Coordinates of C-alpha atoms and ligand atoms in Angstrom, one line a residue:
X1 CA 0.0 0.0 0.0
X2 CA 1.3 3.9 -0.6
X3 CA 2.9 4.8 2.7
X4 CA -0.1 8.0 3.2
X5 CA -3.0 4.7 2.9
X6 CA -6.0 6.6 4.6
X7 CA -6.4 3.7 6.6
X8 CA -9.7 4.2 8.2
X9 CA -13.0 3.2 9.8
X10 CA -17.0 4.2 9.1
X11 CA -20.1 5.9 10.6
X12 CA -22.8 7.7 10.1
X13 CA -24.3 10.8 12.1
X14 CA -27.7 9.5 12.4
X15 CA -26.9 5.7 12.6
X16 CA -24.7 6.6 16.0
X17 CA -25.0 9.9 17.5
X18 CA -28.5 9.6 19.1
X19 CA -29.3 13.0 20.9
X20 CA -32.3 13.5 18.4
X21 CA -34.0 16.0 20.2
X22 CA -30.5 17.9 22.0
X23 CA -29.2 21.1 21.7
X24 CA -31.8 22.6 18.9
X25 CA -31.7 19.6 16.2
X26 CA -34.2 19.3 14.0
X27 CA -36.2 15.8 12.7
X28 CA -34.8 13.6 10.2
X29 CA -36.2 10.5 8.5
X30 CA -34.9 7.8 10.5
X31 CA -35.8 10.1 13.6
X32 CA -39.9 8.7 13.1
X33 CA -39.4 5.3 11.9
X34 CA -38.9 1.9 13.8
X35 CA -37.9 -1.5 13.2
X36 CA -40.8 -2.1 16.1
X37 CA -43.4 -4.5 14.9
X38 CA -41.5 -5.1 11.6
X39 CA -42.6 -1.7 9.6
X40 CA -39.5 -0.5 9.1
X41 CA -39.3 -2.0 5.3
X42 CA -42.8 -0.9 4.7
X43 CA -42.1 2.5 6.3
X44 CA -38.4 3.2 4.6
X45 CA -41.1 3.2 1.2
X46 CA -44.1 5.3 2.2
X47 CA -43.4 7.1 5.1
X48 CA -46.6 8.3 5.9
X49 CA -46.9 4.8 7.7
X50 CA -44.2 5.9 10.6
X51 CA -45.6 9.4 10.5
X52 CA -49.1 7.6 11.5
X53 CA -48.2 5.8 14.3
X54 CA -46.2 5.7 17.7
X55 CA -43.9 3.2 18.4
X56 CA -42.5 2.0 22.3
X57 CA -38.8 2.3 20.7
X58 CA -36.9 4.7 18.3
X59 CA -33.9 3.5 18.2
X60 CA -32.0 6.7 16.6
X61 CA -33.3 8.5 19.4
X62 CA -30.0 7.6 21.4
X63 CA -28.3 5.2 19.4
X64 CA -25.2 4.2 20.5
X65 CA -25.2 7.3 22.1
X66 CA -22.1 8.5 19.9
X67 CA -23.6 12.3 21.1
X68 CA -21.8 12.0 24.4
X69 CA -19.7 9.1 24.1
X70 CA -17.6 10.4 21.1
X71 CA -14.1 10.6 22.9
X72 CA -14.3 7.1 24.1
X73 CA -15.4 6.0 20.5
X74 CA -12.3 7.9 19.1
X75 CA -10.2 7.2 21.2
X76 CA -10.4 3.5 20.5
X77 CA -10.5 4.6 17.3
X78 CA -7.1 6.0 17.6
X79 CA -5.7 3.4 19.5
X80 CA -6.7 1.1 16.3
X81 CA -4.2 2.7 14.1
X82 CA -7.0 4.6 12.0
X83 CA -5.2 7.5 9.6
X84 CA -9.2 8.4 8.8
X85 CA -12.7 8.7 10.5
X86 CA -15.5 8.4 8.0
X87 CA -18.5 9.9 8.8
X88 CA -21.9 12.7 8.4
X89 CA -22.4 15.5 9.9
X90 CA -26.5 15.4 10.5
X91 CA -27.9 18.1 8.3
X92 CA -31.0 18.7 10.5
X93 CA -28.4 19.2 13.7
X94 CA -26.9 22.6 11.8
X95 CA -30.6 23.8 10.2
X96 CA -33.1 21.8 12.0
X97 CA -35.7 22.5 9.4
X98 CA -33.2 23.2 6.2
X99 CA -34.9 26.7 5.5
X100 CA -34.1 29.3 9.0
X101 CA -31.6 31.4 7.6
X102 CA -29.2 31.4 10.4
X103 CA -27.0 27.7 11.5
X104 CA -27.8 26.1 14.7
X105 CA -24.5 27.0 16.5
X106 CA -25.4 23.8 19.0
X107 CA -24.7 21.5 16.4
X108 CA -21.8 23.3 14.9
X109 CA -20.3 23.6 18.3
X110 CA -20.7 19.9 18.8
X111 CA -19.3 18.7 15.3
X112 CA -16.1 21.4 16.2
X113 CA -15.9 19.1 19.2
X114 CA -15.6 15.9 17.2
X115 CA -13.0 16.9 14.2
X116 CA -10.6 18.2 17.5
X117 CA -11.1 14.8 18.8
X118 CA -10.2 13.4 15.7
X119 CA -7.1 15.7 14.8
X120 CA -6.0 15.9 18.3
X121 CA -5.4 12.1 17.4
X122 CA -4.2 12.9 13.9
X123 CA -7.2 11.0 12.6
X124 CA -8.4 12.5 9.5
X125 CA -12.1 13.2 9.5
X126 CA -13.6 12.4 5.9
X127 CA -17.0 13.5 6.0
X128 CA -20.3 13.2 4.1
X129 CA -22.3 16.4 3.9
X130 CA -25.9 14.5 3.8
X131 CA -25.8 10.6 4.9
X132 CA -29.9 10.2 4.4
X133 CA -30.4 13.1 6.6
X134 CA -32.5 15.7 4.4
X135 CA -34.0 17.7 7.3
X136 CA -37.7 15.7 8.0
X137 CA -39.8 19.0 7.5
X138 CA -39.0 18.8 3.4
X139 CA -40.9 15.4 2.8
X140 CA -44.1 17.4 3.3
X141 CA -43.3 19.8 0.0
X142 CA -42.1 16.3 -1.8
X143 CA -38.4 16.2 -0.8
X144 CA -35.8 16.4 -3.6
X145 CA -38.1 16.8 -6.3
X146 CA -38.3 20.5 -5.4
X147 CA -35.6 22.8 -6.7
X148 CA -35.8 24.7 -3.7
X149 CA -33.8 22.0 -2.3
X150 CA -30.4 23.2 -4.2
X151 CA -29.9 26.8 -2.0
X152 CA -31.0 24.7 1.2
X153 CA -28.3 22.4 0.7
X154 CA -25.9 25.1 -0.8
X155 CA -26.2 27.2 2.2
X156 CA -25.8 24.4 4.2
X157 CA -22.3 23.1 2.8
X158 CA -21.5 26.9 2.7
X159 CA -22.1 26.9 6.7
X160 CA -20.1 24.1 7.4
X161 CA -17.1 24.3 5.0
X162 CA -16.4 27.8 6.4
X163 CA -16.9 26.3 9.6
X164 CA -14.4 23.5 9.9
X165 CA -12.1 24.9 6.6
X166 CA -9.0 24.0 9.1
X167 CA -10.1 20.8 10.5
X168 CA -11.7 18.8 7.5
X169 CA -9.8 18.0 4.4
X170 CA -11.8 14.6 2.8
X171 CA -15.4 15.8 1.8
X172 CA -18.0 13.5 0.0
X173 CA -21.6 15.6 -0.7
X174 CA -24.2 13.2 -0.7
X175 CA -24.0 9.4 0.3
X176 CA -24.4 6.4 -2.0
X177 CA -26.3 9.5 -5.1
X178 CA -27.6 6.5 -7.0
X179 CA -29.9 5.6 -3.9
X180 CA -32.6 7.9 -5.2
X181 CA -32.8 5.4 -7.8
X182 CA -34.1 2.6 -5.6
X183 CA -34.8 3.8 -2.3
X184 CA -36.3 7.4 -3.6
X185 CA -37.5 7.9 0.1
X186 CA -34.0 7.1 1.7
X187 CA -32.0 9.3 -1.0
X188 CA -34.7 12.0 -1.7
X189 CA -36.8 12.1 0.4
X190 CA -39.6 11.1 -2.3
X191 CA -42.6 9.0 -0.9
X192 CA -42.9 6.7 -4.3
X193 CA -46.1 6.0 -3.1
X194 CA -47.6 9.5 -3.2
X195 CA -46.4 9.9 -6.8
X196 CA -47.9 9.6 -9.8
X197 CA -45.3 9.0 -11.8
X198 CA -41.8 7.8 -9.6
X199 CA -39.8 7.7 -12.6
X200 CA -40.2 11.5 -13.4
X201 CA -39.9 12.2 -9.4
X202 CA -37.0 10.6 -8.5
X203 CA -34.8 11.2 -11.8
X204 CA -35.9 14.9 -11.3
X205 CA -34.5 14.5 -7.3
X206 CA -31.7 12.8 -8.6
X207 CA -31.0 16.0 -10.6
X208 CA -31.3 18.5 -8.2
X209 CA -28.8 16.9 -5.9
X210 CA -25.9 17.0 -8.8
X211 CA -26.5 20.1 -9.1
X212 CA -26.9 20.9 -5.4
X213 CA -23.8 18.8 -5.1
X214 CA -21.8 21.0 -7.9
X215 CA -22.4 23.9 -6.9
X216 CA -21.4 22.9 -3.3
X217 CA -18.2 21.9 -4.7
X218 CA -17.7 25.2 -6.3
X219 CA -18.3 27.1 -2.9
X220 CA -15.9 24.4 -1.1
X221 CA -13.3 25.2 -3.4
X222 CA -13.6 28.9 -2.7
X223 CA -13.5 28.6 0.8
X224 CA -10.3 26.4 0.7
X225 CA -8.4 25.1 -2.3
X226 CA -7.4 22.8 -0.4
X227 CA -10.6 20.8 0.4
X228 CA -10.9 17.1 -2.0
X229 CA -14.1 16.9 -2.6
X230 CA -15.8 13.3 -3.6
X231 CA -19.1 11.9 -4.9
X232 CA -19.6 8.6 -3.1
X233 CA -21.6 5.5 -5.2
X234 CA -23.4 2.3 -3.9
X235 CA -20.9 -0.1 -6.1
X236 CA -21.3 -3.3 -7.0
X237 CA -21.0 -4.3 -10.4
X238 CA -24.1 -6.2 -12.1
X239 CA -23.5 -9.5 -13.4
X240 CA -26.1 -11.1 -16.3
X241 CA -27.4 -14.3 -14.9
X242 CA -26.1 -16.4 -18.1
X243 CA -24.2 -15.4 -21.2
X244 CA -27.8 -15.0 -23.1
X245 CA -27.3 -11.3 -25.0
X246 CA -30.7 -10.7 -23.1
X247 CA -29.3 -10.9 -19.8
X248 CA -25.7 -9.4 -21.0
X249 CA -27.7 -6.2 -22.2
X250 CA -30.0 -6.2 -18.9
X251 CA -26.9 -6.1 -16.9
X252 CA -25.3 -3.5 -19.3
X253 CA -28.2 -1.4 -18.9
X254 CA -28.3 -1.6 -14.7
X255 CA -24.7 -0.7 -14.6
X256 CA -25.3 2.3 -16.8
X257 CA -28.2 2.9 -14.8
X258 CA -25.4 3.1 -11.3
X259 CA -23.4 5.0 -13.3
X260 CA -25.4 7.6 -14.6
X261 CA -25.1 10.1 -12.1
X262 CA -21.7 9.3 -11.0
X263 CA -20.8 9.8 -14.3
X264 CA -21.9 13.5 -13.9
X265 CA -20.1 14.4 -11.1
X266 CA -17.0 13.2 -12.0
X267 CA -17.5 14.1 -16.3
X268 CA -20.0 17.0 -15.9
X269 CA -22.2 15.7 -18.3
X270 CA -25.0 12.8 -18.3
X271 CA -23.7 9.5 -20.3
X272 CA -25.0 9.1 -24.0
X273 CA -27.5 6.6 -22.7
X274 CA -29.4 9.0 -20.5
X275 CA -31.4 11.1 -23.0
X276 CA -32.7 8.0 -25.0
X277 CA -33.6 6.6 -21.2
X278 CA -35.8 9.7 -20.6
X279 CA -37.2 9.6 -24.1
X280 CA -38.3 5.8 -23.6
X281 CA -39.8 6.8 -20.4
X282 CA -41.8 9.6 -21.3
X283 CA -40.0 11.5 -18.8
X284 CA -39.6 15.6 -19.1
X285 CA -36.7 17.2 -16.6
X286 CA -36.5 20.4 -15.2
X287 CA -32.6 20.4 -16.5
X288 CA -31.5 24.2 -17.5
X289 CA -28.6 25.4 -19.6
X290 CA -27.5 26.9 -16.4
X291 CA -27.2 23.6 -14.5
X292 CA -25.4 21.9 -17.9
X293 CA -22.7 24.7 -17.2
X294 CA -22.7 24.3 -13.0
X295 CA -22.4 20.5 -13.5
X296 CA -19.5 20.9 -16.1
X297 CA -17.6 23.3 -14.5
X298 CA -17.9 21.7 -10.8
X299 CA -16.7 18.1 -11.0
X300 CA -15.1 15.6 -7.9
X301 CA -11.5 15.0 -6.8
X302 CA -12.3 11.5 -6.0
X303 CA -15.0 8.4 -6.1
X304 CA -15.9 7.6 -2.7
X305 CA -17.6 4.4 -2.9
X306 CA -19.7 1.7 -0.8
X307 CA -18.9 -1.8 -1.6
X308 CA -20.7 -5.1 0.0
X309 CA -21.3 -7.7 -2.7
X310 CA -22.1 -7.5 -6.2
X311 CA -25.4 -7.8 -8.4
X312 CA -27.0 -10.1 -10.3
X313 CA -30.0 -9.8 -13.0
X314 CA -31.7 -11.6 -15.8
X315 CA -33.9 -10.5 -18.9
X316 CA -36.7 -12.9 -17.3
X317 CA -36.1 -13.0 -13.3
X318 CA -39.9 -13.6 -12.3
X319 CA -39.6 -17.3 -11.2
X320 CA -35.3 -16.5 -9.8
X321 CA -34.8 -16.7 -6.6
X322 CA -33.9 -13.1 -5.2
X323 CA -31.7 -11.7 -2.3
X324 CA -31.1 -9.1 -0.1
X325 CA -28.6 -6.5 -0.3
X326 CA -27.7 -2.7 0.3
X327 CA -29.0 -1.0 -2.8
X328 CA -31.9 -3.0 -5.0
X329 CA -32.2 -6.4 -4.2
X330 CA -30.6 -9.0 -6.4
X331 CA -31.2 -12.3 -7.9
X332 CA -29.5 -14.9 -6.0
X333 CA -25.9 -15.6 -7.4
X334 CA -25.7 -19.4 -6.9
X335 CA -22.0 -19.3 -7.2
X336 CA -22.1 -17.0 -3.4
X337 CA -22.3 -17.5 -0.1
X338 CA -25.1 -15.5 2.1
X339 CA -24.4 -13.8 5.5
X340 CA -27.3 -14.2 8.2
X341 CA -29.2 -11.2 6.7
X342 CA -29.2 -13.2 3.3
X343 CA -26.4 -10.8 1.6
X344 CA -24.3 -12.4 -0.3
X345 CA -20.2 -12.0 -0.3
X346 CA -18.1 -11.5 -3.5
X347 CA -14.7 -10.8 -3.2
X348 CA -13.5 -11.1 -6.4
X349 CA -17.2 -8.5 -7.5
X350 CA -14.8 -5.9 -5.5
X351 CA -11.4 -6.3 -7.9
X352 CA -13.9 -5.6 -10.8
X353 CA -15.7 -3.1 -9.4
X354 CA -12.7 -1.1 -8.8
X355 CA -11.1 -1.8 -11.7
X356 CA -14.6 -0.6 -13.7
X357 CA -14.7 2.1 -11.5
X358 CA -10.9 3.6 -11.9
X359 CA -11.2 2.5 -16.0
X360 CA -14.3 4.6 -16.2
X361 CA -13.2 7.8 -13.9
X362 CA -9.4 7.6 -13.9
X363 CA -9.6 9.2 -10.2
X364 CA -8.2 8.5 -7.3
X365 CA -11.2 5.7 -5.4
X366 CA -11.6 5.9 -1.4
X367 CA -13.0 2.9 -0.6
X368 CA -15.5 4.3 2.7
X369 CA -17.8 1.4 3.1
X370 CA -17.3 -2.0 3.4
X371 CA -18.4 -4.8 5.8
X372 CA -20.1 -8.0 7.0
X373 CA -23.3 -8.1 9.0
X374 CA -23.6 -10.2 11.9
X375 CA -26.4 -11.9 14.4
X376 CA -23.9 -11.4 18.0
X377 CA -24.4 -11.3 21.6
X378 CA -21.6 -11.0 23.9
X379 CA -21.3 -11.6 28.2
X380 CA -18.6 -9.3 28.0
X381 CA -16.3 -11.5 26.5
X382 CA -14.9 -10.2 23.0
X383 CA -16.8 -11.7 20.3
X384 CA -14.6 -14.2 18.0
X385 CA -15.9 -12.6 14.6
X386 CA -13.4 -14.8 12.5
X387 CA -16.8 -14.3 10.1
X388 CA -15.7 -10.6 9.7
X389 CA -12.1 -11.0 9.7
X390 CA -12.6 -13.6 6.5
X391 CA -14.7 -11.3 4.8
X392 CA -12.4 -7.9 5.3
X393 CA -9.3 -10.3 4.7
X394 CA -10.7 -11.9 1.4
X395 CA -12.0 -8.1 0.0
X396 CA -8.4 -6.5 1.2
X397 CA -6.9 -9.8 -0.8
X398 CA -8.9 -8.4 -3.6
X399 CA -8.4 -4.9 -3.1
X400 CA -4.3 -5.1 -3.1
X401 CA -5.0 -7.1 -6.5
X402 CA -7.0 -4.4 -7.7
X403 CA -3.8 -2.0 -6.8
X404 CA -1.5 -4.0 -8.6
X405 CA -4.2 -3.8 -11.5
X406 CA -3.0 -0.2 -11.5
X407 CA -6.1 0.7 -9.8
X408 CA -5.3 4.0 -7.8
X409 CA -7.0 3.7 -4.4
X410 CA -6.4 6.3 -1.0
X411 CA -8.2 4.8 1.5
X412 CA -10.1 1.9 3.2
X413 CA -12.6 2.3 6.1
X414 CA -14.9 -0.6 7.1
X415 CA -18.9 -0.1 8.0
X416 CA -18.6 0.2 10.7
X417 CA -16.0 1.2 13.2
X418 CA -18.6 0.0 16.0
X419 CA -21.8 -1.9 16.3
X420 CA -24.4 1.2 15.1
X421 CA -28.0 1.4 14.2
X422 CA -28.7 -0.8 10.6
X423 CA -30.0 1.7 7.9
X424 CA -32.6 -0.3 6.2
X425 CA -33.6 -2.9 9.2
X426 CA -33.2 0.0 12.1
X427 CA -32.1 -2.4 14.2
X428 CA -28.6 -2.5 16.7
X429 CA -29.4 -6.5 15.7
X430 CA -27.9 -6.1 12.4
X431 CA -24.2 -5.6 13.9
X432 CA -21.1 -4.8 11.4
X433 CA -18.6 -3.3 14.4
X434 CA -15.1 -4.0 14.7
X435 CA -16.0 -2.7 18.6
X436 CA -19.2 -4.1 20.2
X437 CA -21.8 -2.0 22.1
X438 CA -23.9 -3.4 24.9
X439 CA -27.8 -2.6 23.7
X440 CA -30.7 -4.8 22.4
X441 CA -33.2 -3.6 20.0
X442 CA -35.6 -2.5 22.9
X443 CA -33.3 -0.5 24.3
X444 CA -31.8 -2.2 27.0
X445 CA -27.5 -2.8 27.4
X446 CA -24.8 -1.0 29.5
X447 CA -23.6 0.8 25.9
X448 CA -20.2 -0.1 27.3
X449 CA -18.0 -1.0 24.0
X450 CA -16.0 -3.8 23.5
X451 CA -13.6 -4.6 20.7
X452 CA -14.5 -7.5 18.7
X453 CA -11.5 -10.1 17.4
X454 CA -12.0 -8.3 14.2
X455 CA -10.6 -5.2 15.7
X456 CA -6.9 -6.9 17.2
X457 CA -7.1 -8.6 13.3
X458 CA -7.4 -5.3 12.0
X459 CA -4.6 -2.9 13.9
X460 CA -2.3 -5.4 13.0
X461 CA -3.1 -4.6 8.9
X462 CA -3.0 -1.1 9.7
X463 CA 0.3 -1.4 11.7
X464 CA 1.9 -3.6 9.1
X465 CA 0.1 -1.5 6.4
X466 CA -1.8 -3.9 4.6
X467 CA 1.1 -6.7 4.3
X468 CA -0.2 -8.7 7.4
X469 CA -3.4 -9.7 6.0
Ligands
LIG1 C1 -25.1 1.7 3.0 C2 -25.4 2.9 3.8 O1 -26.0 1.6 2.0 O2 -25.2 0.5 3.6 C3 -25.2 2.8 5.3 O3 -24.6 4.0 3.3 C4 -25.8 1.5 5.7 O4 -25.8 3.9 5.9 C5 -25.0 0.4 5.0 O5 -25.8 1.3 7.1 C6 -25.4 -1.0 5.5 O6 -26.8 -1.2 5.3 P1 -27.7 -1.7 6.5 O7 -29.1 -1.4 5.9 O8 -27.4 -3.1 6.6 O9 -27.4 -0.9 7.7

């Protein structure tokens, strides 16, 4: 590995911090939904369900309690051997309701806090300016579909990069962009379910955040030169089920689909397949002159990407068996194993992935997500994840081959540094931590952290830079 490897480990504001009603923060998404009763699926698609109801346990409401607990968390962090923290700052913390027209100097104040902890430790905070955290109050005017979305977010990043211009370096703007594809709700914001036409609302979503995104980047760069600025992708390339041309073009045409807008913020322009997409669809943007120019002139210094397994679709997938996994859900690869969530593993998905990835952009990739699921319960003993280890060993394996490809990759941070709350289940249940943390999905536990096996297993990469593995 180069000798500056950002070396790292992953969070998200909203998946640890808890505190959702402290110190003046506003209500996001995951703030009104619950995995209690098993509505969490339905809810994460019509959200209208949460909204009507009220459930015994939210579990973002404290989460791991990352609020208060931060310099413990970083600490072990630090004595890890992480070069980089990966994670959000919560949108809804800095303008509770995305319109006031002053910041919430609470929430600044606390994310100051954090980077010192970080830097004090000469951990590099790389962070994600909206991690699913659209403030709440914008679902009721349709989320992203509304071009008023672009100055809310523009005077957000504006806030925050003059903010913390001498603490934070690494920048990605909007998590996983291509979400809004499948999870409109989750990436925009959009209830599918109150539309009349999904297609129209979530591609027109999709292009407000590139350009809220560019012209973020153009305001970063202003405030400091310095700043690298990413996009960050769900990856995972799409297989075709056989080598029928039917399925070949099926998986063409999903990939391109991923790639669409990540080829925008790293090109500046939409790929050639996009217009003919829009015309087959019947669909008619909002996309101006204007925006062409903002999107050209304001591309990424780097791909930040999420990587757990690859896909896999067919022409004819009715009677296929399917499985589950972090963007759409995929056919079931016969050729992979599952986890105990029904995700399936593909190490080798990852060398090609990157490979497409760096052939396609020819920018620097920061790997910021990547990780294994897990049912565990601990009595205090450290948990002997050798699970986890074989996964992180066997995508590193891949990730080093990728290197000698030619592939040029900065960092590495694992989902998740700790045991935090699951983005689509809601549930502490669903654990990925290389640190454990005492709490059940009702609530209950100590919060007291302990390191899994995973974590000894993983200081001793980092100390050896990759070459124990
Ligand atoms: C990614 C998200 O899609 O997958 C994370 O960026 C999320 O926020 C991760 O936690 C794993 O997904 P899940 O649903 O198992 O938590």
């Amino acid at each position: 590995m180069r000798e500056n490897f950002l070396w790292g480990v992953a969070l998200s504001a909203s998946q640890a911090e808890g505190g959702a009603f402290l110190d003046g923060k506003g209500l996001v998404m995951d703030d009104v939904v619950s995995n209690v009763h098993n509505e969490r699926y339905q809810a994460t698609s019509n959200l209208d369900i949460a909204l009507g109801k009220t459930y015994d346990y939210y579990p973002s409401h404290n989460a791991i309690d990352f609020y208060h607990r931060y310099p413990e968390d970083i600490r072990l962090f630090a004595e890890l051997g992480v070069k980089a923290l990966r994670t959000s700052i919560n949108w809804a913390r800095i303008y509770p309701k995305g319109t006031e027209t002053e910041p919430n100097e609470a929430g600044l104040a606390f994310y100051d806090r954090v980077f010192e902890e970080c830097l004090k430790y000469d951990i590099e905070p790389v962070v994600t300016l909206n991690h699913f955290n659209t403030p709440l109050e914008n679902y009721y005017s349709g989320g992203w579909k509304n071009r008023e979305l672009i100055d809310q977010f523009v005077k957000y990043a504006k806030t925050v990069f003059t903010r913390y211009k001498d603490k934070v370096k690494y920048w990605m703007t909007i998590n996983e962009i291509n979400m809004i594809l499948s999870l409109p709700l989750v990436g925009g914001l959009i209830n599918p379910s109150k539309e009349t036409n999904v297609d129209q609302a979530k591609y027109q979503g999709a292009h407000y955040q590139l350009v809220a995104s560019a012209l973020a980047i153009k305001i970063g760069k202003a405030i400091n030169p310095d700043f690298q600025i990413g996009c960050m992708m769900g990856a995972g390339v799409t297989y075709p089920y056989s080598c029928n041309p039917a399925d070949v073009w099926k998986a063409y045409q999903e990939n391109e689909k991923e790639y669409a807008l990540i080829d925008v913020q790293v090109k500046g322009r939409y790929p050639h397949t996009f217009k003919a997409m829009l015309d087959r669809k019947g669909l008619d943007l909002d996309i101006t002159d204007e925006d062409m120019d903002i999107l050209q002139d304001n591309t990424v210094d780097f791909v930040g990407l999420s990587y757990y397994s690859s896909r896999l679709v067919a022409a004819e997938p009715s009677n296929l068996e399917r499985a589950g996994a972090n963007l759409n859900s995929t056919l079931k690869n016969p050729y992979l194993p599952s986890n105990d969530f029904g995700w399936q593993t593909d190490p080798v998905g990852f060398r090609i992935t990157l490979n497409e990835l760096y052939s396609r952009y020819q920018l620097p990739l920061f790997v910021v997500e990547n990780g294994y699921s897990a049912l565990e319960e601990s009595d205090n003993d450290s948990i002997q994840d050798e699970y986890r280890i074989g996964y992180l060993h066997d995508h590193l394996v891949q990730l080093k081959e990728a290197i000698a490809d030619g592939v040029d990759v900065i960092g590495y941070a694992p989902w998740s540094g700790m045991d935090i709350i699951s983005a689509s289940s809601g549930m502490i249940e669903k654990r990925y931590g290389l640190i454990y943390v005492d709490l059940d999905d009702e609530g209950n536990g100590s919060l007291e952290r302990v390191p899994k096996k995973s974590y000894y297993w993983y200081q001793d990469v980092i100390h050896s830079n990759g070459a124990n593995l």
